[in-house]
Amino acid sequence: MTLSKEDTIIGFIGTGVMGKSMAGHLLRAGYQVLVFNRTKARAEELIQIGAVWQDTVEKLAARSNVIITMVGYPKDVEEVYLGKDGIISHAKSGSYLVDMTTSAPDLAKRIYTEALAQGMYALDAPVSGGDIGAKEARLSIMVGGDNDVFNALVPIFNCVGKNVVLQGNAGAGQHTKMCNQIAVALTMIGVCEAIAYAKTAGLNPETVLKSIESGAAGSFSLTNLAPRMLTDNFAPGFYVKHFIKDMTIALASAQEMGLLTPGLELAKSLYEQLAQQGEENSGTHALIKLYLQKDK
Amino acid sequence: MTLSKEDTIIGFIGTGVMGKSMAGHLLRAGYQVLVFNRTKARAEELIQIGAVWQDTVEKLAARSNVIITMVGYPKDVEEVYLGKDGIISHAKSGSYLVDMTTSAPDLAKRIYTEALAQGMYALDAPVSGGDIGAKEARLSIMVGGDNDVFNALVPIFNCVGKNVVLQGNAGAGQHTKMCNQIAVALTMIGVCEAIAYAKTAGLNPETVLKSIESGAAGSFSLTNLAPRMLTDNFAPGFYVKHFIKDMTIALASAQEMGLLTPGLELAKSLYEQLAQQGEENSGTHALIKLYLQKDK
């Protein structure tokens, strides 16, 4: 399967913070891009640089041959692919369908199977790297699906990411993203408890970071997020509410597989407490707030 | 306070894996070094390169002016400093006492106070970096105590470490080490649950690492210990039994301060389960075994 840039019409659904950056890279790389988003205003910037607005998923699907989705929750993914007005009912046979939303592995498998029954090729391809990774086109892209289909789409993935890896069959991209989120969640708890301990013990947390960040305690979170905790900068790189969604998927998936993940369970329950305190739109590093109020 | 190399006689107590490397660096830097260890055989290598054996703590203490300890558990620290045959009863007034064992912050404060009452100057100075960091003289050294005393000993610390930081008053070095161990413990749980999830989901964990280790999930443990888990190499960089000791100190200390640390509690209980299964002399990354047996 080859897919020349000239013969490719990309339909991009979901132009939020991540999707907007990604679709922009595709446009600048010279692809024709059609766009749909629930809130049209969020697609305006893309329309101004050449994206062509479609007012329904149905129309977008019928006019594209590569359809990329970057939506919110698994229920949104389900609706946009499997709903009666959705992609699989309206896309052309031979189309490539790429869900880049972080979503449930089982749903990715269902989409793969239903797409194939209509002669369409689906991949699950969630990303990590956040808004900055999307902006700078250096996302890590974790892909599940068929090898041929993956190869056909690598040029497109390379426009938005740097670390593009086929992880296995349908669902494997989502499973890999779950591994990522599990590691992120526990590391964040460790960083928060270390900083809460430091503050409570009367240490200077900045000086503590100087001693611990370059050694065995070192992590992306300790280097990049701990300093934001110390300056009370809780602007979202990644939202608490989306992290809870991801952990909910990961935990359900682990439980289905019969795997015990007490760390993940704890992380999910701590983040749910945090969300209940009105922090669902804060960045994930706002978890430190839960610790610092508790000991007062 | 100045302390010339010529006028310094270092008494080094505890020549295990860490202590042996550290005392060796001091000898090679040109310091006179007296040594004592419960098992004399473990001091032989040092004696061969110039260390002078002392057959009791009492004699070593009386003949040194800088006494460094690197022993096992807080009870060993207590005995060697505060016991009737210990350092504080037998060292000369004006001596510097440096405990580099990972031990309890409260005990460090007691030693500081009792030392000062005898005209001696105590620091707590635990390290991180493990056996390799000790061998290569690039330990991170976290120090608690008085500024003048710290400054007097910096040349000695620089012989064994690279990242030497005064963290605050007596006990602050130990508290900082607790922060380090808390972050390490939770990161390790995250790495283990991520790998257990990957294996259980039928992914190739090596390929998963390729996708996740350079992003937000990245950590020292993911880069350095996950590959050892995947090749079933559980040789100790750091022993499970010592990690449990450290977490026990950290948890007791957090509880005394009224700080809730559910992540640390979970980590301690998981490691205790692991030790009960006969893994107390394995490396800390053997935690993965607990997860992979559970889902069978």
Coordinates of C-alpha atoms in Angstrom, one line a residue:
Chain A
M1 CA 0.0 0.0 0.0
T2 CA 1.4 3.4 -0.9
L3 CA -0.3 6.7 -0.3
S4 CA 1.0 9.7 -2.1
K5 CA 0.6 13.1 -0.7
E6 CA -1.3 14.2 -3.9
D7 CA -3.8 11.5 -3.6
T8 CA -4.4 12.0 0.2
I9 CA -7.2 13.9 1.6
I10 CA -7.0 14.0 5.4
G11 CA -10.2 14.5 7.4
F12 CA -9.3 15.7 10.8
I13 CA -11.9 15.5 13.6
G14 CA -11.3 17.2 16.9
T15 CA -9.4 20.5 16.8
G16 CA -8.8 21.1 20.5
V17 CA -5.4 22.0 21.9
M18 CA -3.7 18.9 20.6
G19 CA -5.6 18.4 17.4
K20 CA -5.2 22.0 16.3
S21 CA -1.4 21.8 16.5
M22 CA -1.3 18.4 14.7
A23 CA -3.7 19.4 11.9
G24 CA -1.6 22.5 11.4
H25 CA 1.6 20.5 10.9
L26 CA -0.2 18.4 8.3
L27 CA -1.4 21.5 6.4
R28 CA 2.1 23.0 6.5
A29 CA 3.5 19.7 5.2
G30 CA 1.4 20.2 2.1
Y31 CA -1.5 17.9 2.8
Q32 CA -5.1 18.7 1.9
V33 CA -7.0 18.8 5.2
L34 CA -10.7 18.8 5.9
V35 CA -11.7 19.6 9.5
F36 CA -14.7 19.0 11.7
N37 CA -15.1 20.0 15.4
R38 CA -18.1 20.2 17.7
T39 CA -17.3 23.8 18.3
K40 CA -16.6 25.4 15.0
A41 CA -14.8 28.4 16.5
R42 CA -12.0 26.1 17.6
A43 CA -11.3 25.3 14.0
E44 CA -11.1 28.9 12.7
E45 CA -7.3 29.2 13.0
L46 CA -6.9 26.1 10.8
I47 CA -9.5 27.3 8.3
Q48 CA -7.5 30.5 8.0
I49 CA -4.4 28.5 7.0
G50 CA -6.2 26.4 4.4
A51 CA -8.2 23.7 6.2
V52 CA -11.6 23.1 4.6
W53 CA -14.5 23.1 7.1
Q54 CA -17.0 20.2 7.0
D55 CA -20.2 20.7 8.9
T56 CA -20.8 17.0 9.7
V57 CA -18.7 13.9 10.4
E58 CA -20.7 12.2 7.7
K59 CA -19.5 14.7 5.0
L60 CA -16.0 14.8 6.2
A61 CA -15.8 11.0 6.1
A62 CA -17.3 10.7 2.6
R63 CA -14.8 13.2 1.2
S64 CA -11.5 12.0 2.9
N65 CA -9.4 8.9 2.5
V66 CA -7.4 9.3 5.7
I67 CA -9.5 10.1 8.7
I68 CA -7.8 11.2 12.0
T69 CA -9.6 11.7 15.2
M70 CA -8.5 13.4 18.4
V71 CA -11.5 13.7 20.5
G72 CA -12.2 13.5 24.3
Y73 CA -13.5 10.4 25.9
P74 CA -14.1 6.8 24.8
K75 CA -17.8 7.5 24.4
D76 CA -16.9 10.3 21.9
V77 CA -14.6 7.9 20.0
E78 CA -17.4 5.3 20.0
E79 CA -19.9 7.8 18.7
V80 CA -17.7 9.3 16.0
Y81 CA -16.7 5.9 14.6
L82 CA -19.5 3.5 15.3
G83 CA -22.6 5.9 15.6
K84 CA -25.1 5.9 12.8
D85 CA -23.8 9.3 11.6
G86 CA -20.3 8.2 12.2
I87 CA -17.1 7.5 10.2
I88 CA -17.5 3.8 9.5
S89 CA -21.0 4.2 8.1
H90 CA -19.9 7.0 5.7
A91 CA -16.3 6.7 4.8
K92 CA -15.2 5.2 1.5
S93 CA -14.0 1.6 1.3
G94 CA -10.2 1.7 1.4
S95 CA -10.1 4.6 3.8
Y96 CA -7.5 4.7 6.6
L97 CA -8.9 5.5 10.1
V98 CA -6.6 6.7 12.8
D99 CA -7.8 7.3 16.3
M100 CA -5.2 9.4 18.2
T101 CA -7.4 9.9 21.2
T102 CA -6.3 8.1 24.4
S103 CA -9.1 5.6 24.6
A104 CA -10.0 2.0 25.6
P105 CA -8.0 -0.8 24.0
D106 CA -11.1 -2.9 23.6
L107 CA -12.9 -0.1 21.8
A108 CA -9.9 0.2 19.4
K109 CA -10.2 -3.5 18.6
R110 CA -13.9 -3.2 17.9
I111 CA -13.3 -0.2 15.6
Y112 CA -10.6 -2.2 13.8
T113 CA -12.9 -5.1 13.3
E114 CA -15.9 -3.1 12.2
A115 CA -13.8 -1.0 9.9
L116 CA -12.3 -4.1 8.2
A117 CA -15.7 -5.5 7.6
Q118 CA -16.3 -2.3 5.5
G119 CA -13.0 -2.6 3.7
M120 CA -11.4 0.2 5.8
Y121 CA -8.1 0.1 7.8
A122 CA -8.0 1.3 11.3
L123 CA -5.1 2.1 13.6
D124 CA -5.1 3.2 17.2
A125 CA -2.4 5.8 17.7
P126 CA -2.5 7.7 21.0
V127 CA 0.3 10.1 21.7
S128 CA 2.3 11.4 24.6
G129 CA 4.1 14.7 24.9
G130 CA 1.3 17.0 25.7
D131 CA 0.5 20.4 24.2
I132 CA 4.1 21.3 23.8
G133 CA 5.0 18.0 22.1
A134 CA 2.1 18.6 19.7
K135 CA 3.1 22.2 19.0
E136 CA 6.7 21.2 18.4
A137 CA 5.8 18.1 16.3
R138 CA 7.7 15.8 18.6
L139 CA 5.0 13.6 20.1
S140 CA 5.6 10.0 20.9
I141 CA 3.1 8.0 18.9
M142 CA 2.2 4.5 20.0
V143 CA 0.5 2.6 17.3
G144 CA -1.7 -0.6 17.2
G145 CA -2.8 -2.3 14.0
D146 CA -1.5 -3.9 10.9
N147 CA 2.0 -3.5 9.7
D148 CA 1.1 -2.5 6.1
V149 CA -1.4 0.1 7.3
F150 CA 1.2 1.5 9.7
N151 CA 3.8 1.7 7.0
A152 CA 1.4 3.6 4.7
L153 CA 0.7 6.2 7.4
V154 CA 4.3 6.7 8.7
P155 CA 4.8 9.8 6.5
I156 CA 1.8 11.3 8.1
F157 CA 2.8 10.4 11.7
N158 CA 6.2 11.8 11.0
C159 CA 4.7 15.2 10.4
V160 CA 3.4 15.3 14.0
G161 CA 5.7 13.1 16.0
K162 CA 9.3 12.0 16.5
N163 CA 9.1 8.7 18.2
V164 CA 6.6 6.6 16.1
V165 CA 6.5 3.0 17.1
L166 CA 4.2 0.1 16.0
Q167 CA 3.5 -1.7 19.2
G168 CA 1.4 -4.6 17.9
N169 CA -2.1 -5.5 16.7
A170 CA -5.2 -3.3 17.2
G171 CA -5.4 -2.0 20.7
A172 CA -1.7 -2.3 21.3
G173 CA -1.2 1.5 20.9
Q174 CA -3.8 2.1 23.6
H175 CA -2.3 -0.5 25.9
T176 CA 1.1 1.1 25.5
K177 CA -0.4 4.5 26.4
M178 CA -1.9 2.9 29.5
C179 CA 1.6 1.7 30.5
N180 CA 2.8 5.3 30.0
Q181 CA 0.0 6.7 32.2
I182 CA 0.6 4.2 34.9
A183 CA 4.3 5.1 35.2
V184 CA 3.4 8.8 35.1
A185 CA 0.8 8.5 37.8
L186 CA 3.0 6.7 40.3
T187 CA 6.0 8.9 39.6
M188 CA 3.8 11.9 40.3
I189 CA 2.7 10.5 43.7
G190 CA 6.3 10.0 44.6
V191 CA 7.2 13.6 43.6
C192 CA 4.3 15.0 45.6
E193 CA 5.0 12.9 48.7
A194 CA 8.7 13.8 48.6
I195 CA 7.9 17.5 48.3
A196 CA 5.2 17.4 50.9
Y197 CA 7.7 15.6 53.2
A198 CA 10.4 18.1 52.5
K199 CA 8.1 21.1 53.3
T200 CA 6.6 19.4 56.4
A201 CA 10.1 18.6 57.7
G202 CA 11.1 22.3 57.3
L203 CA 13.5 21.6 54.5
N204 CA 13.9 23.9 51.5
P205 CA 12.4 21.9 48.7
E206 CA 14.5 23.6 46.1
T207 CA 17.7 22.6 47.8
V208 CA 16.2 19.1 48.2
L209 CA 15.6 18.9 44.5
K210 CA 19.3 19.8 43.9
S211 CA 20.3 16.8 46.0
I212 CA 17.9 14.2 44.6
E213 CA 17.0 15.0 41.0
S214 CA 20.1 13.8 39.3
G215 CA 20.2 10.4 41.0
A216 CA 18.0 7.3 41.4
A217 CA 15.0 9.5 42.3
G218 CA 15.3 11.4 39.1
S219 CA 12.3 11.6 36.7
F220 CA 10.7 13.8 34.1
S221 CA 8.2 14.9 36.7
L222 CA 10.8 15.7 39.4
T223 CA 12.7 17.9 36.9
N224 CA 9.8 19.5 35.0
L225 CA 6.8 19.5 37.3
A226 CA 8.2 19.8 40.9
P227 CA 9.5 23.3 40.2
R228 CA 6.0 24.3 39.1
M229 CA 4.6 22.9 42.3
L230 CA 7.0 25.0 44.3
T231 CA 6.0 28.2 42.5
D232 CA 2.2 27.4 42.8
N233 CA 2.0 27.3 39.0
F234 CA -0.8 24.8 38.4
A235 CA -1.7 25.8 34.8
P236 CA -2.5 22.6 32.9
G237 CA 0.1 20.9 30.8
F238 CA -2.2 18.0 31.1
Y239 CA -5.7 18.2 32.8
V240 CA -6.6 16.3 36.0
K241 CA -9.9 15.4 34.4
H242 CA -8.2 13.8 31.4
F243 CA -5.7 12.0 33.6
I244 CA -8.6 10.5 35.6
K245 CA -10.2 9.3 32.3
D246 CA -6.9 7.6 31.3
M247 CA -6.5 5.9 34.7
T248 CA -10.1 4.8 34.6
I249 CA -9.5 3.0 31.3
A250 CA -6.2 1.6 32.5
L251 CA -7.6 0.2 35.7
A252 CA -10.6 -1.3 33.9
S253 CA -8.3 -2.9 31.4
A254 CA -6.0 -4.2 34.1
Q255 CA -8.9 -5.7 36.0
E256 CA -10.2 -7.4 32.9
M257 CA -6.8 -9.0 32.4
G258 CA -6.8 -10.1 36.1
L259 CA -3.8 -7.9 36.9
L260 CA -3.6 -6.3 40.3
T261 CA -2.4 -2.7 40.2
P262 CA -2.6 -1.3 43.7
G263 CA -0.5 1.7 42.8
L264 CA -2.7 2.7 39.9
E265 CA -5.8 2.2 42.2
L266 CA -4.3 4.6 44.7
A267 CA -3.4 7.1 42.1
K268 CA -6.9 7.1 40.6
S269 CA -8.5 7.5 44.1
L270 CA -6.2 10.4 45.0
Y271 CA -6.9 12.2 41.7
E272 CA -10.6 11.7 42.2
Q273 CA -10.3 13.4 45.6
L274 CA -8.5 16.2 44.0
A275 CA -11.1 16.6 41.3
Q276 CA -13.8 16.7 43.9
Q277 CA -12.1 19.6 45.4
G278 CA -12.6 21.6 42.2
E279 CA -9.2 20.9 40.6
E280 CA -10.3 18.9 37.6
N281 CA -9.2 21.7 35.2
S282 CA -5.8 22.1 36.9
G283 CA -2.6 20.5 35.7
T284 CA -1.9 17.0 37.0
H285 CA 0.9 18.3 39.3
A286 CA -1.8 20.0 41.4
L287 CA -1.9 16.7 43.2
I288 CA 0.6 18.3 45.7
K289 CA -2.4 20.4 47.0
L290 CA -4.0 17.3 48.4
Y291 CA -0.9 16.6 50.5
L292 CA -0.2 20.0 51.7
Q293 CA -3.8 20.7 53.0
K294 CA -4.0 17.3 54.6
D295 CA -1.3 17.9 57.1
K296 CA -2.7 21.2 58.4
Chain B
M1 CA 37.5 26.1 61.5
T2 CA 40.1 24.7 59.2
L3 CA 41.2 21.2 58.9
S4 CA 44.4 20.5 57.1
K5 CA 45.0 17.1 55.5
E6 CA 48.2 16.7 57.6
D7 CA 46.4 17.2 60.9
T8 CA 43.5 15.0 60.0
I9 CA 43.2 11.4 61.1
I10 CA 40.0 9.8 59.8
G11 CA 38.5 6.9 61.7
F12 CA 36.2 5.0 59.4
I13 CA 33.7 2.6 60.9
G14 CA 31.8 0.2 58.6
T15 CA 33.7 -1.1 55.6
G16 CA 30.8 -2.8 53.7
V17 CA 30.2 -2.4 50.0
M18 CA 29.7 1.4 50.3
G19 CA 32.1 2.1 53.1
K20 CA 35.0 0.2 51.5
S21 CA 34.8 2.3 48.3
M22 CA 34.5 5.5 50.3
A23 CA 37.4 4.8 52.7
G24 CA 39.5 3.8 49.7
H25 CA 39.0 7.2 48.0
L26 CA 40.1 8.9 51.2
L27 CA 43.3 6.8 51.4
R28 CA 44.1 7.5 47.8
A29 CA 43.5 11.2 48.4
G30 CA 46.3 11.1 51.0
Y31 CA 44.4 11.0 54.2
Q32 CA 45.5 8.8 57.2
V33 CA 42.7 6.4 57.7
L34 CA 42.0 4.1 60.7
V35 CA 39.4 1.4 60.1
F36 CA 37.0 -0.7 62.2
N37 CA 34.4 -3.1 61.1
R38 CA 32.5 -5.9 62.9
T39 CA 33.9 -8.4 60.4
K40 CA 37.6 -7.7 60.1
A41 CA 37.9 -9.7 56.8
R42 CA 35.9 -7.0 55.1
A43 CA 38.5 -4.4 56.0
E44 CA 41.4 -6.4 54.6
E45 CA 41.5 -4.7 51.2
L46 CA 41.7 -1.3 52.8
I47 CA 44.4 -2.5 55.2
Q48 CA 46.5 -3.6 52.3
I49 CA 46.4 -0.2 50.8
G50 CA 47.3 1.6 54.0
A51 CA 44.4 1.8 56.3
V52 CA 45.3 1.0 59.9
W53 CA 43.1 -1.5 61.7
Q54 CA 41.7 -0.7 65.1
D55 CA 40.1 -3.6 67.0
T56 CA 37.5 -1.5 68.9
V57 CA 35.4 1.5 68.2
E58 CA 36.7 2.9 71.4
K59 CA 40.4 2.8 70.2
L60 CA 39.5 4.2 66.8
A61 CA 37.5 7.0 68.4
A62 CA 40.3 8.0 70.7
R63 CA 42.9 8.1 67.9
S64 CA 41.0 10.0 65.2
N65 CA 39.8 13.6 64.9
V66 CA 37.3 12.9 62.1
I67 CA 35.1 9.9 62.5
I68 CA 33.0 8.6 59.7
T69 CA 30.4 5.9 60.1
M70 CA 28.7 3.8 57.4
V71 CA 26.9 1.1 59.2
G72 CA 23.5 -0.8 58.8
Y73 CA 20.5 0.1 60.8
P74 CA 19.5 3.0 63.1
K75 CA 20.1 0.6 66.1
D76 CA 23.7 0.2 64.9
V77 CA 24.1 3.9 64.6
E78 CA 22.7 4.4 68.0
E79 CA 25.1 1.8 69.5
V80 CA 28.2 3.0 67.8
Y81 CA 27.6 6.7 68.8
L82 CA 25.7 6.6 72.0
G83 CA 26.6 3.2 73.5
K84 CA 28.9 2.9 76.5
D85 CA 31.7 1.7 74.2
G86 CA 30.8 4.1 71.5
I87 CA 32.2 7.2 69.8
I88 CA 30.8 10.0 72.0
S89 CA 32.2 8.4 75.1
H90 CA 35.7 8.0 73.7
A91 CA 36.4 10.5 71.0
K92 CA 38.5 13.6 71.7
S93 CA 36.8 16.9 72.3
G94 CA 36.9 18.9 69.1
S95 CA 36.3 15.8 66.9
Y96 CA 34.1 15.8 63.9
L97 CA 31.6 13.0 63.7
V98 CA 29.9 12.2 60.4
D99 CA 27.2 9.6 60.1
M100 CA 26.8 8.6 56.4
T101 CA 24.4 5.7 57.2
T102 CA 20.8 6.2 56.1
S103 CA 19.2 6.5 59.5
A104 CA 16.5 8.3 61.5
P105 CA 16.4 12.1 61.5
D106 CA 15.5 12.1 65.2
L107 CA 18.5 10.0 66.0
A108 CA 20.7 12.4 64.0
K109 CA 19.4 15.2 66.2
R110 CA 20.1 13.3 69.4
I111 CA 23.7 12.5 68.3
Y112 CA 24.2 16.1 67.3
T113 CA 23.1 17.3 70.8
E114 CA 25.0 14.7 72.8
A115 CA 28.1 15.3 70.7
L116 CA 27.9 19.0 71.2
A117 CA 27.7 18.5 75.0
Q118 CA 31.1 16.8 74.8
G119 CA 32.6 19.5 72.5
M120 CA 32.2 17.4 69.4
Y121 CA 30.7 18.4 66.0
A122 CA 28.3 16.0 64.4
L123 CA 26.8 16.0 60.9
D124 CA 24.3 13.6 59.3
A125 CA 25.4 13.0 55.8
P126 CA 23.6 10.1 54.1
V127 CA 24.3 9.4 50.4
S128 CA 22.6 8.3 47.3
G129 CA 24.1 6.7 44.2
G130 CA 24.6 3.2 45.4
D131 CA 27.6 0.9 45.0
I132 CA 28.5 2.3 41.6
G133 CA 28.3 5.9 42.8
A134 CA 30.5 5.0 45.8
K135 CA 33.0 3.2 43.5
E136 CA 33.2 6.1 41.1
A137 CA 33.2 8.8 43.9
R138 CA 30.1 10.5 42.5
L139 CA 27.7 10.1 45.4
S140 CA 25.1 12.7 46.2
I141 CA 25.7 13.7 49.8
M142 CA 22.9 15.2 51.8
V143 CA 24.1 17.0 54.9
G144 CA 22.5 18.2 58.0
G145 CA 24.3 20.2 60.7
D146 CA 26.1 23.4 61.3
N147 CA 27.5 25.5 58.4
D148 CA 31.0 25.8 59.8
V149 CA 31.3 22.2 60.5
F150 CA 30.0 21.4 57.0
N151 CA 32.6 23.8 55.4
A152 CA 35.4 22.2 57.4
L153 CA 34.5 18.8 56.0
V154 CA 33.7 19.7 52.4
P155 CA 37.2 18.6 51.2
I156 CA 36.6 15.2 52.7
F157 CA 33.1 14.9 51.2
N158 CA 34.5 15.9 47.8
C159 CA 36.7 12.9 47.8
V160 CA 33.7 10.6 47.8
G161 CA 30.9 12.6 46.2
K162 CA 30.0 15.0 43.5
N163 CA 26.8 16.6 44.6
V164 CA 27.5 17.8 48.2
V165 CA 24.7 19.9 49.6
L166 CA 24.1 21.3 53.1
Q167 CA 20.3 20.8 53.6
G168 CA 19.8 22.5 57.0
N169 CA 20.3 21.7 60.7
A170 CA 21.0 18.4 62.3
G171 CA 18.6 15.8 60.8
A172 CA 18.1 17.6 57.5
G173 CA 20.4 15.3 55.7
Q174 CA 18.4 12.3 56.8
H175 CA 15.1 14.0 56.0
T176 CA 16.4 14.8 52.5
K177 CA 17.4 11.2 52.0
M178 CA 13.9 10.2 53.0
C179 CA 12.5 12.5 50.3
N180 CA 14.8 10.7 47.9
Q181 CA 13.7 7.2 49.0
I182 CA 10.0 8.2 48.8
A183 CA 10.4 9.4 45.2
V184 CA 12.4 6.2 44.3
A185 CA 9.8 3.9 45.9
L186 CA 6.8 5.3 44.0
T187 CA 8.6 5.5 40.7
M188 CA 9.6 1.8 41.1
I189 CA 5.9 0.9 41.7
G190 CA 5.0 2.8 38.5
V191 CA 7.7 1.0 36.5
C192 CA 6.7 -2.4 37.8
E193 CA 3.0 -1.8 37.2
A194 CA 3.7 -0.5 33.7
I195 CA 5.8 -3.5 32.8
A196 CA 3.4 -6.0 34.4
Y197 CA 0.6 -4.4 32.4
A198 CA 2.6 -4.5 29.2
K199 CA 3.5 -8.2 29.6
T200 CA -0.1 -9.1 30.7
A201 CA -1.5 -7.3 27.7
G202 CA 0.8 -9.2 25.4
L203 CA 2.9 -6.3 24.4
N204 CA 6.6 -6.5 23.9
P205 CA 7.9 -4.6 27.0
E206 CA 11.1 -3.6 25.2
T207 CA 9.2 -1.9 22.5
V208 CA 7.0 -0.2 25.1
L209 CA 10.1 1.2 26.8
K210 CA 11.1 2.7 23.4
S211 CA 7.8 4.6 23.3
I212 CA 7.6 5.7 26.8
E213 CA 11.0 6.2 28.4
S214 CA 11.9 9.6 26.7
G215 CA 8.6 11.3 27.6
A216 CA 6.6 12.2 30.7
A217 CA 6.9 8.7 32.1
G218 CA 10.7 8.9 32.0
S219 CA 12.7 8.2 35.1
F220 CA 16.1 6.8 36.2
S221 CA 14.3 3.6 37.2
L222 CA 12.6 3.2 33.8
T223 CA 15.9 3.7 32.0
N224 CA 18.2 1.8 34.3
L225 CA 16.2 -0.8 36.2
A226 CA 13.4 -1.8 33.8
P227 CA 15.8 -3.4 31.3
R228 CA 17.2 -5.5 34.2
M229 CA 13.7 -6.6 35.1
L230 CA 13.2 -7.7 31.5
T231 CA 16.3 -9.9 31.5
D232 CA 15.5 -11.3 35.0
N233 CA 18.7 -9.8 36.4
F234 CA 17.8 -9.2 40.0
A235 CA 21.3 -8.8 41.4
P236 CA 21.2 -6.0 44.1
G237 CA 22.3 -2.5 43.2
F238 CA 20.4 -1.8 46.4
Y239 CA 19.0 -4.5 48.7
V240 CA 15.2 -4.9 49.3
K241 CA 16.0 -5.3 53.0
H242 CA 17.7 -1.9 53.2
F243 CA 15.0 -0.2 51.2
I244 CA 12.5 -1.5 53.7
K245 CA 14.6 -0.1 56.5
D246 CA 14.6 3.3 54.8
M247 CA 10.9 3.3 54.1
T248 CA 10.2 2.3 57.8
I249 CA 12.2 5.4 58.9
A250 CA 10.5 7.6 56.4
L251 CA 7.0 6.4 57.3
A252 CA 7.6 6.8 61.0
S253 CA 9.0 10.2 60.5
A254 CA 6.1 11.3 58.3
Q255 CA 3.6 10.0 60.8
E256 CA 5.3 11.9 63.6
M257 CA 5.0 15.0 61.5
G258 CA 1.3 14.3 60.9
L259 CA 1.9 13.9 57.1
L260 CA -0.2 11.4 55.3
T261 CA 1.9 9.4 52.7
P262 CA -0.4 6.7 51.2
G263 CA 2.0 6.1 48.4
L264 CA 4.8 5.4 50.8
E265 CA 2.6 3.2 52.9
L266 CA 1.7 1.1 49.9
A267 CA 5.3 0.9 48.8
K268 CA 6.4 -0.3 52.2
S269 CA 3.7 -3.0 52.3
L270 CA 4.5 -4.2 48.8
Y271 CA 8.2 -4.5 49.7
E272 CA 7.4 -6.3 52.9
Q273 CA 5.4 -8.8 50.9
L274 CA 8.3 -9.2 48.6
A275 CA 10.8 -9.8 51.5
Q276 CA 8.4 -12.4 53.0
Q277 CA 8.8 -14.3 49.7
G278 CA 12.5 -14.6 50.3
E279 CA 13.6 -11.7 48.2
E280 CA 15.1 -9.5 50.9
N281 CA 18.6 -9.9 49.4
S282 CA 17.5 -9.1 45.9
G283 CA 17.8 -5.7 44.2
T284 CA 14.9 -3.4 44.7
H285 CA 13.7 -3.9 41.1
A286 CA 12.8 -7.5 42.1
L287 CA 9.4 -5.9 43.0
I288 CA 8.3 -6.8 39.5
K289 CA 8.1 -10.4 40.7
L290 CA 5.3 -9.6 43.0
Y291 CA 3.2 -8.4 40.1
L292 CA 4.0 -11.1 37.6
Q293 CA 3.2 -13.9 40.0
K294 CA -0.1 -12.3 41.1
D295 CA -1.8 -12.4 37.8
K296 CA -1.1 -16.1 37.1

